[in-house]
Structures are given as C-alpha cells and as structure tokens.
CSV table of C-alpha atoms and ligand atoms in Angstrom, one decimal:
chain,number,residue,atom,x,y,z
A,1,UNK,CA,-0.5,12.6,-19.4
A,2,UNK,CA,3.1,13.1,-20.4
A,3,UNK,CA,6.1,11.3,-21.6
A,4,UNK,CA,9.6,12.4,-20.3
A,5,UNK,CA,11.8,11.0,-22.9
A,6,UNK,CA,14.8,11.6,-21.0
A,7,UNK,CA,16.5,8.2,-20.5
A,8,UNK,CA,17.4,7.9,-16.6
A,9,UNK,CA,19.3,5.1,-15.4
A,10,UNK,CA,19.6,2.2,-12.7
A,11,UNK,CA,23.1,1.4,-11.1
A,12,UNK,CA,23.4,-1.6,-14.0
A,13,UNK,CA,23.3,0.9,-17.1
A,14,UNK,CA,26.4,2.7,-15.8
A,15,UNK,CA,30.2,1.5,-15.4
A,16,UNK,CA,33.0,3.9,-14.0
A,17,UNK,CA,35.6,4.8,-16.5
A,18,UNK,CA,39.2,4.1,-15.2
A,19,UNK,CA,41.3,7.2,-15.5
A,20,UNK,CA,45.2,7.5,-16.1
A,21,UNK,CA,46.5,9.2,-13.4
A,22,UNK,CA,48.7,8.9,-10.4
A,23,UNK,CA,46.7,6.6,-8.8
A,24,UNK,CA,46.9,6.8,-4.9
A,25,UNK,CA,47.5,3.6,-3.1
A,26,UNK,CA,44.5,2.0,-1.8
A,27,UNK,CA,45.4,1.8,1.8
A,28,UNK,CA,46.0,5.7,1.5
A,29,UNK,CA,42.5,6.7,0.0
A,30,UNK,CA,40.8,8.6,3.1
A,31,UNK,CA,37.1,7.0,3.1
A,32,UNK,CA,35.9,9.6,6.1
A,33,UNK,CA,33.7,12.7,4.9
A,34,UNK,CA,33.6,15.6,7.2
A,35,UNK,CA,29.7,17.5,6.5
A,36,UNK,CA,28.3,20.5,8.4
A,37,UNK,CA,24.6,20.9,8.0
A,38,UNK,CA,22.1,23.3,7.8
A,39,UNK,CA,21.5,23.2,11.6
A,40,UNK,CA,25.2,24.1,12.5
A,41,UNK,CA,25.9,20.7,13.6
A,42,UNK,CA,29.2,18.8,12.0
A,43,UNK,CA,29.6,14.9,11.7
A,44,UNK,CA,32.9,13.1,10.5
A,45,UNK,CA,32.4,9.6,10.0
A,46,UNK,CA,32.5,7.4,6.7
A,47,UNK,CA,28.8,8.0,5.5
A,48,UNK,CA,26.8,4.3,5.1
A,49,UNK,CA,24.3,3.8,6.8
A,50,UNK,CA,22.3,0.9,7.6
A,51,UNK,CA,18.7,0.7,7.1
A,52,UNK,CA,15.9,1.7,9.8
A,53,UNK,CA,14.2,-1.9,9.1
A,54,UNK,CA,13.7,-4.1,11.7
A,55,UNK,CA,16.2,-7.0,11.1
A,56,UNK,CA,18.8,-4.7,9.9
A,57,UNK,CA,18.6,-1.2,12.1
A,58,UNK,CA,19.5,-2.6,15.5
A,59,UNK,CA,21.0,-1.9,18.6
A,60,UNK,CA,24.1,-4.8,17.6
A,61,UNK,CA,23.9,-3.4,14.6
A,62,UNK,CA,24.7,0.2,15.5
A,63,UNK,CA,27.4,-1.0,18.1
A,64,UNK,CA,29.0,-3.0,15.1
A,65,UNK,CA,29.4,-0.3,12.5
A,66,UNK,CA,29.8,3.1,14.4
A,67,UNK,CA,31.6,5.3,14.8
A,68,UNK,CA,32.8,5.7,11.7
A,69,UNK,CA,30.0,4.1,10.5
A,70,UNK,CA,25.9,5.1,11.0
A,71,UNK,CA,22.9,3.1,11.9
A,72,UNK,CA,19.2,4.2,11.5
A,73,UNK,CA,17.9,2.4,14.1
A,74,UNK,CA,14.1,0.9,13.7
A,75,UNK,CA,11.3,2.7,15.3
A,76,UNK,CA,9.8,-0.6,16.7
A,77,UNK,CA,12.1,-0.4,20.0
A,78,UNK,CA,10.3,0.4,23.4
A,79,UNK,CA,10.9,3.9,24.9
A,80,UNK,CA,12.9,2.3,27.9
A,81,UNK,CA,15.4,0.3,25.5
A,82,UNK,CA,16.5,3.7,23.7
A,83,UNK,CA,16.8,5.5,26.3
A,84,UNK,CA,19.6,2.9,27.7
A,85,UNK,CA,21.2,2.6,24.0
A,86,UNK,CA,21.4,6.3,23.6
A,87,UNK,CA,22.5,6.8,27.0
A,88,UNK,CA,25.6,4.5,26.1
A,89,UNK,CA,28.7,6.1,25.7
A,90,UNK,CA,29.4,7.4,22.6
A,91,UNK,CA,26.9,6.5,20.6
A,92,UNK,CA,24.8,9.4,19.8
A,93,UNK,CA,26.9,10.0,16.5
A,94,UNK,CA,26.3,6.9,15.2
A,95,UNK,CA,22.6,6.2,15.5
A,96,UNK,CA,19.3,7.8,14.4
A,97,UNK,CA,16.1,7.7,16.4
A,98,UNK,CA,13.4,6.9,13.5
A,99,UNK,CA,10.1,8.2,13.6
A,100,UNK,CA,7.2,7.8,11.3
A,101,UNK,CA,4.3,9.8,11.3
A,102,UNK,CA,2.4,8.6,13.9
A,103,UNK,CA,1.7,11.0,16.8
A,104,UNK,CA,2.6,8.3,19.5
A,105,UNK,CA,6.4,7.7,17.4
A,106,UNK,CA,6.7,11.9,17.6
A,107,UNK,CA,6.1,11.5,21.7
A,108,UNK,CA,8.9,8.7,21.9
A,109,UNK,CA,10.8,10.7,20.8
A,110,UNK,CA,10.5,14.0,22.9
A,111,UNK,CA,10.3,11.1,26.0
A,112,UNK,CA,13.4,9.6,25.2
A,113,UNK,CA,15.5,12.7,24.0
A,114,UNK,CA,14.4,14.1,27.5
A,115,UNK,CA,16.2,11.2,29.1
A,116,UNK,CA,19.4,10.6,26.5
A,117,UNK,CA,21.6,12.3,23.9
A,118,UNK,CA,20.2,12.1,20.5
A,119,UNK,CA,21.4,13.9,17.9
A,120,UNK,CA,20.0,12.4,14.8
A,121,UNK,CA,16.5,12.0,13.8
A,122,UNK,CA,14.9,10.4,10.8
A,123,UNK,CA,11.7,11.1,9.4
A,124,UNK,CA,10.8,8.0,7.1
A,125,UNK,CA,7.5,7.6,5.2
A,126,UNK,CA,7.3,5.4,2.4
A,127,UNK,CA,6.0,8.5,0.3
A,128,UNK,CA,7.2,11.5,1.2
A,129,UNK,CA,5.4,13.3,-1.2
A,130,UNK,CA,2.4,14.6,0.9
A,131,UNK,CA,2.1,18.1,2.3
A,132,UNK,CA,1.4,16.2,5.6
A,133,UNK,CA,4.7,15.2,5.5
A,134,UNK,CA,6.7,17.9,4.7
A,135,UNK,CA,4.7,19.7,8.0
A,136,UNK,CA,6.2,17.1,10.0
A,137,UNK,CA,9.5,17.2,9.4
A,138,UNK,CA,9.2,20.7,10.0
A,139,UNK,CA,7.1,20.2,13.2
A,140,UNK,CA,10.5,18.3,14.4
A,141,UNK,CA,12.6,20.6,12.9
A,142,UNK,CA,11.2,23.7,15.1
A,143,UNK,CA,10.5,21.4,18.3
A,144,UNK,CA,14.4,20.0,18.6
A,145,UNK,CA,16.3,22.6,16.6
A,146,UNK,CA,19.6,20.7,18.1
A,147,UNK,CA,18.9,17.5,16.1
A,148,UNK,CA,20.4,16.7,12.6
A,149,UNK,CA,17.5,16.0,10.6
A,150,UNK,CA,17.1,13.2,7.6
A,151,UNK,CA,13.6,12.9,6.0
A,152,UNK,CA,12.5,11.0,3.0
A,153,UNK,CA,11.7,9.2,1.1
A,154,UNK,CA,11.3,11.0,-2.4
A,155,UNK,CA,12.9,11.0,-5.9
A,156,UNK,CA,13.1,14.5,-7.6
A,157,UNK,CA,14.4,17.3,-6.9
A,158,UNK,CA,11.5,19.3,-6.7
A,159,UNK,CA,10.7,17.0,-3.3
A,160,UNK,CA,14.0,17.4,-2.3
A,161,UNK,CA,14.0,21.6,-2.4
A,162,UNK,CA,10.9,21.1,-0.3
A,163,UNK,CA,12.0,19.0,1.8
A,164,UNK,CA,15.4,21.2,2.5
A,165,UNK,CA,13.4,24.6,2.4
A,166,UNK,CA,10.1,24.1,3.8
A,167,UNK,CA,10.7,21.5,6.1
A,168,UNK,CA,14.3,22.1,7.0
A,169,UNK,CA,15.6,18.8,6.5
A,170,UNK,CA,19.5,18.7,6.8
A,171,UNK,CA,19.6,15.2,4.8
A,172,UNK,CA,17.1,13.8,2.5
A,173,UNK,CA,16.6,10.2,1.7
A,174,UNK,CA,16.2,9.5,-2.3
A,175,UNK,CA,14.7,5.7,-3.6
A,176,UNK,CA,11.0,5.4,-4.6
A,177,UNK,CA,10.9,1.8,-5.7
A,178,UNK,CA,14.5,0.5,-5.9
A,179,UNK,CA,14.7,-1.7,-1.8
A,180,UNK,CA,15.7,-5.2,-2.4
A,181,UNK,CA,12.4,-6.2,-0.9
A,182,UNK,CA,10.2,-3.4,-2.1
A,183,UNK,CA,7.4,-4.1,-4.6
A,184,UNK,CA,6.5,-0.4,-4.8
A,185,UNK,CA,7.1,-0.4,-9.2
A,186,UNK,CA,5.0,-4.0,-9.3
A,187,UNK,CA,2.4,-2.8,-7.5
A,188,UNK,CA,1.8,1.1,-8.1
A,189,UNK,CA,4.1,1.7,-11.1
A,190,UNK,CA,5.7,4.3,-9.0
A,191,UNK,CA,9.5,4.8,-9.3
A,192,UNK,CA,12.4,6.2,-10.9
A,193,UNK,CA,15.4,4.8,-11.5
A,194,UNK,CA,17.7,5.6,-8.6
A,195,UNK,CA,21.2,6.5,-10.2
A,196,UNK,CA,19.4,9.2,-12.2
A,197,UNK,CA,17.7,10.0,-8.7
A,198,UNK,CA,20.9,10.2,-6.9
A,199,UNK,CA,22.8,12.4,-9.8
A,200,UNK,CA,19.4,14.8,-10.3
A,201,UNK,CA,18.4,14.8,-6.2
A,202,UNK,CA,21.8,15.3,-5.1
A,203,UNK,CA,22.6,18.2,-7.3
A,204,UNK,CA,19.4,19.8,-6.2
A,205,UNK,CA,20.4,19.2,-2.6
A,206,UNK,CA,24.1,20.5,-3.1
A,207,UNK,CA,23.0,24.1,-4.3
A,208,UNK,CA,20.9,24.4,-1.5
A,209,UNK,CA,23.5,23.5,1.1
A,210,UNK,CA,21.6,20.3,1.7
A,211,UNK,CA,22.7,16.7,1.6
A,212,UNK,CA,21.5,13.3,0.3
A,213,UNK,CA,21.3,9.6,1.1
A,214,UNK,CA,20.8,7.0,-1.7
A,215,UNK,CA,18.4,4.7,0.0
A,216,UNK,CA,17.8,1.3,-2.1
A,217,UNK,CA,19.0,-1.0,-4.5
A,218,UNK,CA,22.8,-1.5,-3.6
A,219,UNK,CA,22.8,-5.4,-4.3
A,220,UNK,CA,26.6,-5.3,-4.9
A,221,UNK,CA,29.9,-3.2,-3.3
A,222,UNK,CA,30.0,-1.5,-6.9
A,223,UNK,CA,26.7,0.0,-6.5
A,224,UNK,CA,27.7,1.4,-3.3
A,225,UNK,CA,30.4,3.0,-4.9
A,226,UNK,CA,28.3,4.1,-8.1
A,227,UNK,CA,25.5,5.9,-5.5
A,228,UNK,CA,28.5,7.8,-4.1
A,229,UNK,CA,30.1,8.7,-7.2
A,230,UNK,CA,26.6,9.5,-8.6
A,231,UNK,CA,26.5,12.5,-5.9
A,232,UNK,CA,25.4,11.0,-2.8
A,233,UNK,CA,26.5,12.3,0.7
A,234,UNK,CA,25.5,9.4,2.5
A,235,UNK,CA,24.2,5.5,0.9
A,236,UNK,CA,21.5,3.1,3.2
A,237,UNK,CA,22.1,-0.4,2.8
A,238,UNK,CA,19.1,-2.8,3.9
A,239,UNK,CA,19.4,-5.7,2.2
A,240,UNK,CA,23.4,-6.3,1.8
A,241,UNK,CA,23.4,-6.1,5.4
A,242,UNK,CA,21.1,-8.6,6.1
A,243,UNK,CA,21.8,-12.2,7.1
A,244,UNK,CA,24.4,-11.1,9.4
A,245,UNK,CA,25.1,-11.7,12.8
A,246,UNK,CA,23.9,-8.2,14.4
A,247,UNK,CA,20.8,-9.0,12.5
A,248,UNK,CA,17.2,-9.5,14.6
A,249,UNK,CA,14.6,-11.7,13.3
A,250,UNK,CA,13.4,-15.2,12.6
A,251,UNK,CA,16.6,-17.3,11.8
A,252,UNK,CA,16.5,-20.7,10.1
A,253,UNK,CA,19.1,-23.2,11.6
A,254,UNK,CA,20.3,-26.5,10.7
A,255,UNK,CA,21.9,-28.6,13.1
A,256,UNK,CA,21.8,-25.5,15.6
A,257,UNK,CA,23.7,-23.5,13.3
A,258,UNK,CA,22.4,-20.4,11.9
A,259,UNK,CA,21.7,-20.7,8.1
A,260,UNK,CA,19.2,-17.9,6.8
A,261,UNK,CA,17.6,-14.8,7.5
A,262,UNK,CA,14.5,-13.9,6.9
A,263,UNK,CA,14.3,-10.8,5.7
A,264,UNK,CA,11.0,-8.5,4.5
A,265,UNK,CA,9.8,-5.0,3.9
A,266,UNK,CA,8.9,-2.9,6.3
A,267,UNK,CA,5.7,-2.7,4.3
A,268,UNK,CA,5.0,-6.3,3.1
A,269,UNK,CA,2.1,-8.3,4.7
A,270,UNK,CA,4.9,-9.5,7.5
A,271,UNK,CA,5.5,-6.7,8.6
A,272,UNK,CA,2.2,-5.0,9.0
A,273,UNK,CA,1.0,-8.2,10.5
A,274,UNK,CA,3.9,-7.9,12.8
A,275,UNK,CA,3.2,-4.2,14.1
A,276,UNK,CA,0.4,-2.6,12.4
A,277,UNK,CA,-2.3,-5.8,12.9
A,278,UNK,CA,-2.3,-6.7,9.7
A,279,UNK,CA,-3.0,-4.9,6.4
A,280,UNK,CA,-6.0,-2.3,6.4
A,281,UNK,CA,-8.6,-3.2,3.7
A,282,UNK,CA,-7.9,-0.1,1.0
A,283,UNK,CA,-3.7,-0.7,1.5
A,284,UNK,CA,-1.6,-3.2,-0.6
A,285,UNK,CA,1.6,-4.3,0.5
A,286,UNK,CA,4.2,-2.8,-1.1
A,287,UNK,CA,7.2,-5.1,0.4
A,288,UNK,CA,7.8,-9.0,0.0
A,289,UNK,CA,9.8,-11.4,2.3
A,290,UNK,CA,12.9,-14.0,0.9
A,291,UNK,CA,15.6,-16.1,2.5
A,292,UNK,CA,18.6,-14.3,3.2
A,293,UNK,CA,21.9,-16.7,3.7
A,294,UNK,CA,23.2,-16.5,7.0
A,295,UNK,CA,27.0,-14.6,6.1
A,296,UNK,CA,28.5,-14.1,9.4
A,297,UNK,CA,30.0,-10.5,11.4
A,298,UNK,CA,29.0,-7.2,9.4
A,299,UNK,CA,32.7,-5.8,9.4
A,300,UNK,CA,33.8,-9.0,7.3
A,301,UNK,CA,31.2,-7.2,4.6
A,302,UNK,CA,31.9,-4.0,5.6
A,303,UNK,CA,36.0,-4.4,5.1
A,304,UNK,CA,34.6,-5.5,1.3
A,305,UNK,CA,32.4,-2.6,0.6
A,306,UNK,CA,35.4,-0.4,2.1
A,307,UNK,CA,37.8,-2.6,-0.1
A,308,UNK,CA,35.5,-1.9,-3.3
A,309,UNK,CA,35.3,2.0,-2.6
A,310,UNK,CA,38.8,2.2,-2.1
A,311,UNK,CA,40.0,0.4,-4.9
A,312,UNK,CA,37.3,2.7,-7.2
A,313,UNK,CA,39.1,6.0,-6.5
A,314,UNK,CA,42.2,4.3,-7.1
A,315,UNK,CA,40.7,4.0,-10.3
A,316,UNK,CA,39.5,7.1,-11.5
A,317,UNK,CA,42.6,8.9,-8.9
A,318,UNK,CA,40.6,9.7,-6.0
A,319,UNK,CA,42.6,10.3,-3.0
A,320,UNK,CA,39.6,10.4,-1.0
A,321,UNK,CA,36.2,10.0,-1.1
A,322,UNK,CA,34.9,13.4,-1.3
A,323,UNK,CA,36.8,13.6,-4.8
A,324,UNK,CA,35.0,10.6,-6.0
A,325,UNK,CA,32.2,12.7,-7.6
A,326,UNK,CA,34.0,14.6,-9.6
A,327,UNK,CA,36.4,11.9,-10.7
A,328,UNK,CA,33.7,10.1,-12.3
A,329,UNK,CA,33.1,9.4,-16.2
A,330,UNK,CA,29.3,7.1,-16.1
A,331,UNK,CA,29.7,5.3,-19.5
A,332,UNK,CA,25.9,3.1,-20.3
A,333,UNK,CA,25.7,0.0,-20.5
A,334,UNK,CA,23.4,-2.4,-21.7
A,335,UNK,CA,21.2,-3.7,-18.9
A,336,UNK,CA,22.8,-7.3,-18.0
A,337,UNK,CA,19.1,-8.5,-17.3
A,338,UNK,CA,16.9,-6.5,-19.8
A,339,UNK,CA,14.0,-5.3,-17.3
A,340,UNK,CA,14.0,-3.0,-14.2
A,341,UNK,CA,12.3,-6.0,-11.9
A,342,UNK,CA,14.9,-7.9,-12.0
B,1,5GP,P1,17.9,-2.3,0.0
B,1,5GP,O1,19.2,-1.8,0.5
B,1,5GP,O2,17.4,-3.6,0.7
B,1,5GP,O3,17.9,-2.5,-1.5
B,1,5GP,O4,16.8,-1.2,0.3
B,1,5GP,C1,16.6,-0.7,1.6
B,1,5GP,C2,15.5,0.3,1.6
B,1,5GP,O5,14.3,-0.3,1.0
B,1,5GP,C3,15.0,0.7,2.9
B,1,5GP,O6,15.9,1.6,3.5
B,1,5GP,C4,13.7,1.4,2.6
B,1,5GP,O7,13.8,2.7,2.1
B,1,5GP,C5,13.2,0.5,1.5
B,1,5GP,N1,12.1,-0.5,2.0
B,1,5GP,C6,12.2,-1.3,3.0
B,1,5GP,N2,11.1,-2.0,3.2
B,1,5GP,C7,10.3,-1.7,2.1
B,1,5GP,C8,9.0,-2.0,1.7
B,1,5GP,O8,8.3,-2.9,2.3
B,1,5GP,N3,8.5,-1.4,0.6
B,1,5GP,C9,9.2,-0.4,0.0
B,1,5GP,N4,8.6,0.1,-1.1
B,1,5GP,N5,10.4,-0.1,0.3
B,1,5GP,C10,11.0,-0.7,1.4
C-alpha cells in the first residue's frame, strides 16, 4: 500500500484569481473552440456537452443545444430512431452515437452508420481501466477510421496515454466518482478529485495531441468555467441539465404542470432495472436516483452558463475561451462543506 501525499483538489478548494488587465467586454469574448484531432477531422463548436444518460442525452436535447453546442446521445435508442436523427440535416456535428461494450451496442452502430452520417462515437464504461477496454476503443478506432473518437471514463494520465496511444482515442472522458448521482467513492472508495484530474489528465492529453472532457461534478456555472480553465477541451454536464424540458423520463406534475424530474445514474438500481433486468448478484449499484425541479427550456440555462464563462475571462482578460487556461491563477480554498460527499 501507498500514500500519495500530494494534495489534489475538487472544484470547491479552488477560486479564480481576478487579474488587472484590459478586460474585453463580455459580449466580445469568443466562447467557440476550433480542435483538429488525431484522426484529421476538425470540429468548431462551443465544447459542452451533455451527458449520454438517458433523461439528459436525447434526441430534443441534441436539437436544443447544437450546433454550437454537443450532445452525447444515450445508447438506449432503437437502431431505426438513429438512423432518422442522424439522417436529419445537420446534425452529425452535434451528436455522438454512444456505445458500451456490449457486442450487440458495437453492431448498432456499424447498422446505423451504414444508413446515416455519424461522425462522433463515444466509448463509455464506467471503468475504463481494463485492458478489455482499451481493445475496444481500438477495435472502433480501426473499423471506422472516419469517426471522431471519445472514450472514457478514467482519471490519470497514465489511462489517458493509453487511451490516446494504444486505443487511438481523439478525446478522453476524465471523472471517476465525481456525477451528481454517482455513488462510485461511497461504495468502492474509488475516485480522485476531478479538478486535479482535469489539470493532471489534460496536460497528459495536450502533449500527446490528444484532448479531454471533464465529465462530472459541475453542480454550478462556476465549475463549468473552473473544469475549462483547469485544461479541459470539452466539459459533460448530466445533472445541471436535468429537469429541463428536452429532458425524457418519469415527470412529477401538479395540477398537470410539470414539477420534477426524476433523475438517476445510469448505474443505480433504476437504471439497471430499467435496461439491464435488474442488478446481477456479484454488482452493487454505483448510481442513486433524486428529484430534480422541473426549470424549464435548456438555452435559458445555457445563456447562464455562457453568461458565467464569459464574464470569467473578463476576469482574468480572456478574450476567448481558448486563453482561459492560461489566464488562470487557482488560489485554495477551504472546502465550504468539509467532506468530499457532500
Ligand atoms: P453530473 O454532471 O451529473 O455531475 O455527472 C454526469 C456524469 O456522471 C455522467 O456523464 C457519467 O459519467 C456519470 N454517471 C452517470 N450515472 C452514473 C452512475 O450511476 N454511477 C457513476 N459512478 N457515474 C455515473
């Protein structure tokens, strides 16, 4: 056993510093990022993402937010359904066909990518620390060439060179334990703290040509800001975009008015009740359900979250947000509520 006594930090030990400078206007700070990946492709859009979980990655979703925005869409839609929504117009920048690691989710996707322009995959396992893994991400790598490529998730850089080397990933996903609904550090005590795992994963990532997404634990438009300014190319948002009305799900109502959402892991009992008939006898759930309040169209949150971003490099004198990075002085903090399951 061993002890690294490096402290690493969660988005509430850090503030941003505010910087003198000649602070652009806010309306004038360019939130659109420009990447080329290691597959040759290009995509120019403003890099959050919503998450591939099944209330939150839909098809309204995805027609909400992009372009500029992305969507990882869930992997629980039928063949026939994604073969129409990629077929639509314009939308092959903006979505990502998920697949797991099932053999049957791999077939999907050769089935539908026959049929309609993809042009983003995402490779998702809650651990993507397992040789099995890494193979196939590289198996979808060498069978679609032409796709961008996301895989996660992990937390170290070490995973992430693997990732990017041996399986070819153009983008990896960083967040072991940090999802509003995950109970991964409860149950396992697996996790690291995921602005240390941005700023060491993303550095990584960057001297390898390689990108990141922060996936997990954004409870606030300032953490979304902190995750890019910590190094990440790309943030996922699950929870803060549920509750909305391009959400799917089971919906509370009063009066016939929509009040809550509710919203679980894509590994809680709900969930594998849901699609994988229940939970196998050697597996705990690593995912929990709550209430989320109903709060109306996504682009009202969005417009914040833009808002918050924008007014952040006014801060620090970032005229865009590619410069926010580098902008950034992280002073600590003392942790508002004292314990990491809060
Ligand atoms: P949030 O933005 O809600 O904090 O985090 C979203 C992320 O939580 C998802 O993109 C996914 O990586 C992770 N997640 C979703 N469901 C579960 C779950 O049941 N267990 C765990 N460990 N993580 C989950």
């Amino acid at each position: 056993m061993r002890i690294d006594n490096d402290p690493k930090l969660d988005f509430d030990d850090v503030l941003i510093r505010p910087k003198r400078s000649e602070a652009p206007s806010r309306a004038s700070v360019e939130l659109a990022r420009e990447y080329r990946f290691l597959n040759g492709g290009t995509w120019r859009g403003v890099p959050i993402v919503a998450a591939n979980m099944d209330t939150v990655g839909t098809f309204a979703m995805a027609r909400a937010l992009g372009p500029p925005m992305l969507t990882c869409l869930h992997k629980h839609y039928p063949e026939e359904a994604l073969v129409d929504f990629f077929g639509e117009e314009g939308r092959a920048d903006s979505a990502f066909f998920t697949v797991g690691l099932q053999d049957d989710e791999y077939d999907k996707l050769a089935a539908v990518k026959k049929k309609a322009d993809v042009r983003m995959v995402c490779v998702d396992a809650a651990n993507g620390y397992t040789k099995y893994f890494v193979e196939r991400v590289k198996r979808i790598r060498d069978a679609f060439p032409e796709l961008v490529v996301m895989a996660g998730n992990v937390a170290t850089p070490d995973m992430v060179q693997e990732l990017l080397i041996s399986g070819a990933a153009d983008i990896v996903k960083i967040g072991i334990g940090p999802g509003s609904v995950c109970t991964t550090r409860r149950t396992t005590g697996v996790g690291y703290p995921q602005l240390s795992a941005i700023i060491e994963c993303a550095d990584a990532a960057h001297g390898l040509r390689g990108h990141v997404c922060a996936d997990g634990g954004c409870r606030y438009p300032g953490d979304v800001v902190k995750a890019f300014a910590a190094g990440a190319d790309f943030v996922m948002l699950g929870g803060m975009l549920a509750g909305h009305d391009e959400c799917e799900g089971t919906w509370v109502e009063e009066d016939g008015r929509r009040v809550a959402l509710e919203f679980y892991g894509m590994s809680s009992r709900e969930a594998l009740d849901k699609y994988a008939g229940g939970r196998r006898d050697y597996r705990a759930c690593e995912g929990r359900a709550v209430s989320v309040p109903y709060k109306g169209p996504v682009l009202d949150t969005m417009q914040e979250v833009a808002g918050g971003i924008r007014s952040a490099c006014a801060y620090v004198g970032a005229t865009r947000l590619k410069d926010l990075s580098k902008c950034t002085t992280f002073v600590l903090c003392q942790r508002p509520h004292g314990s990491m399951f809060a």
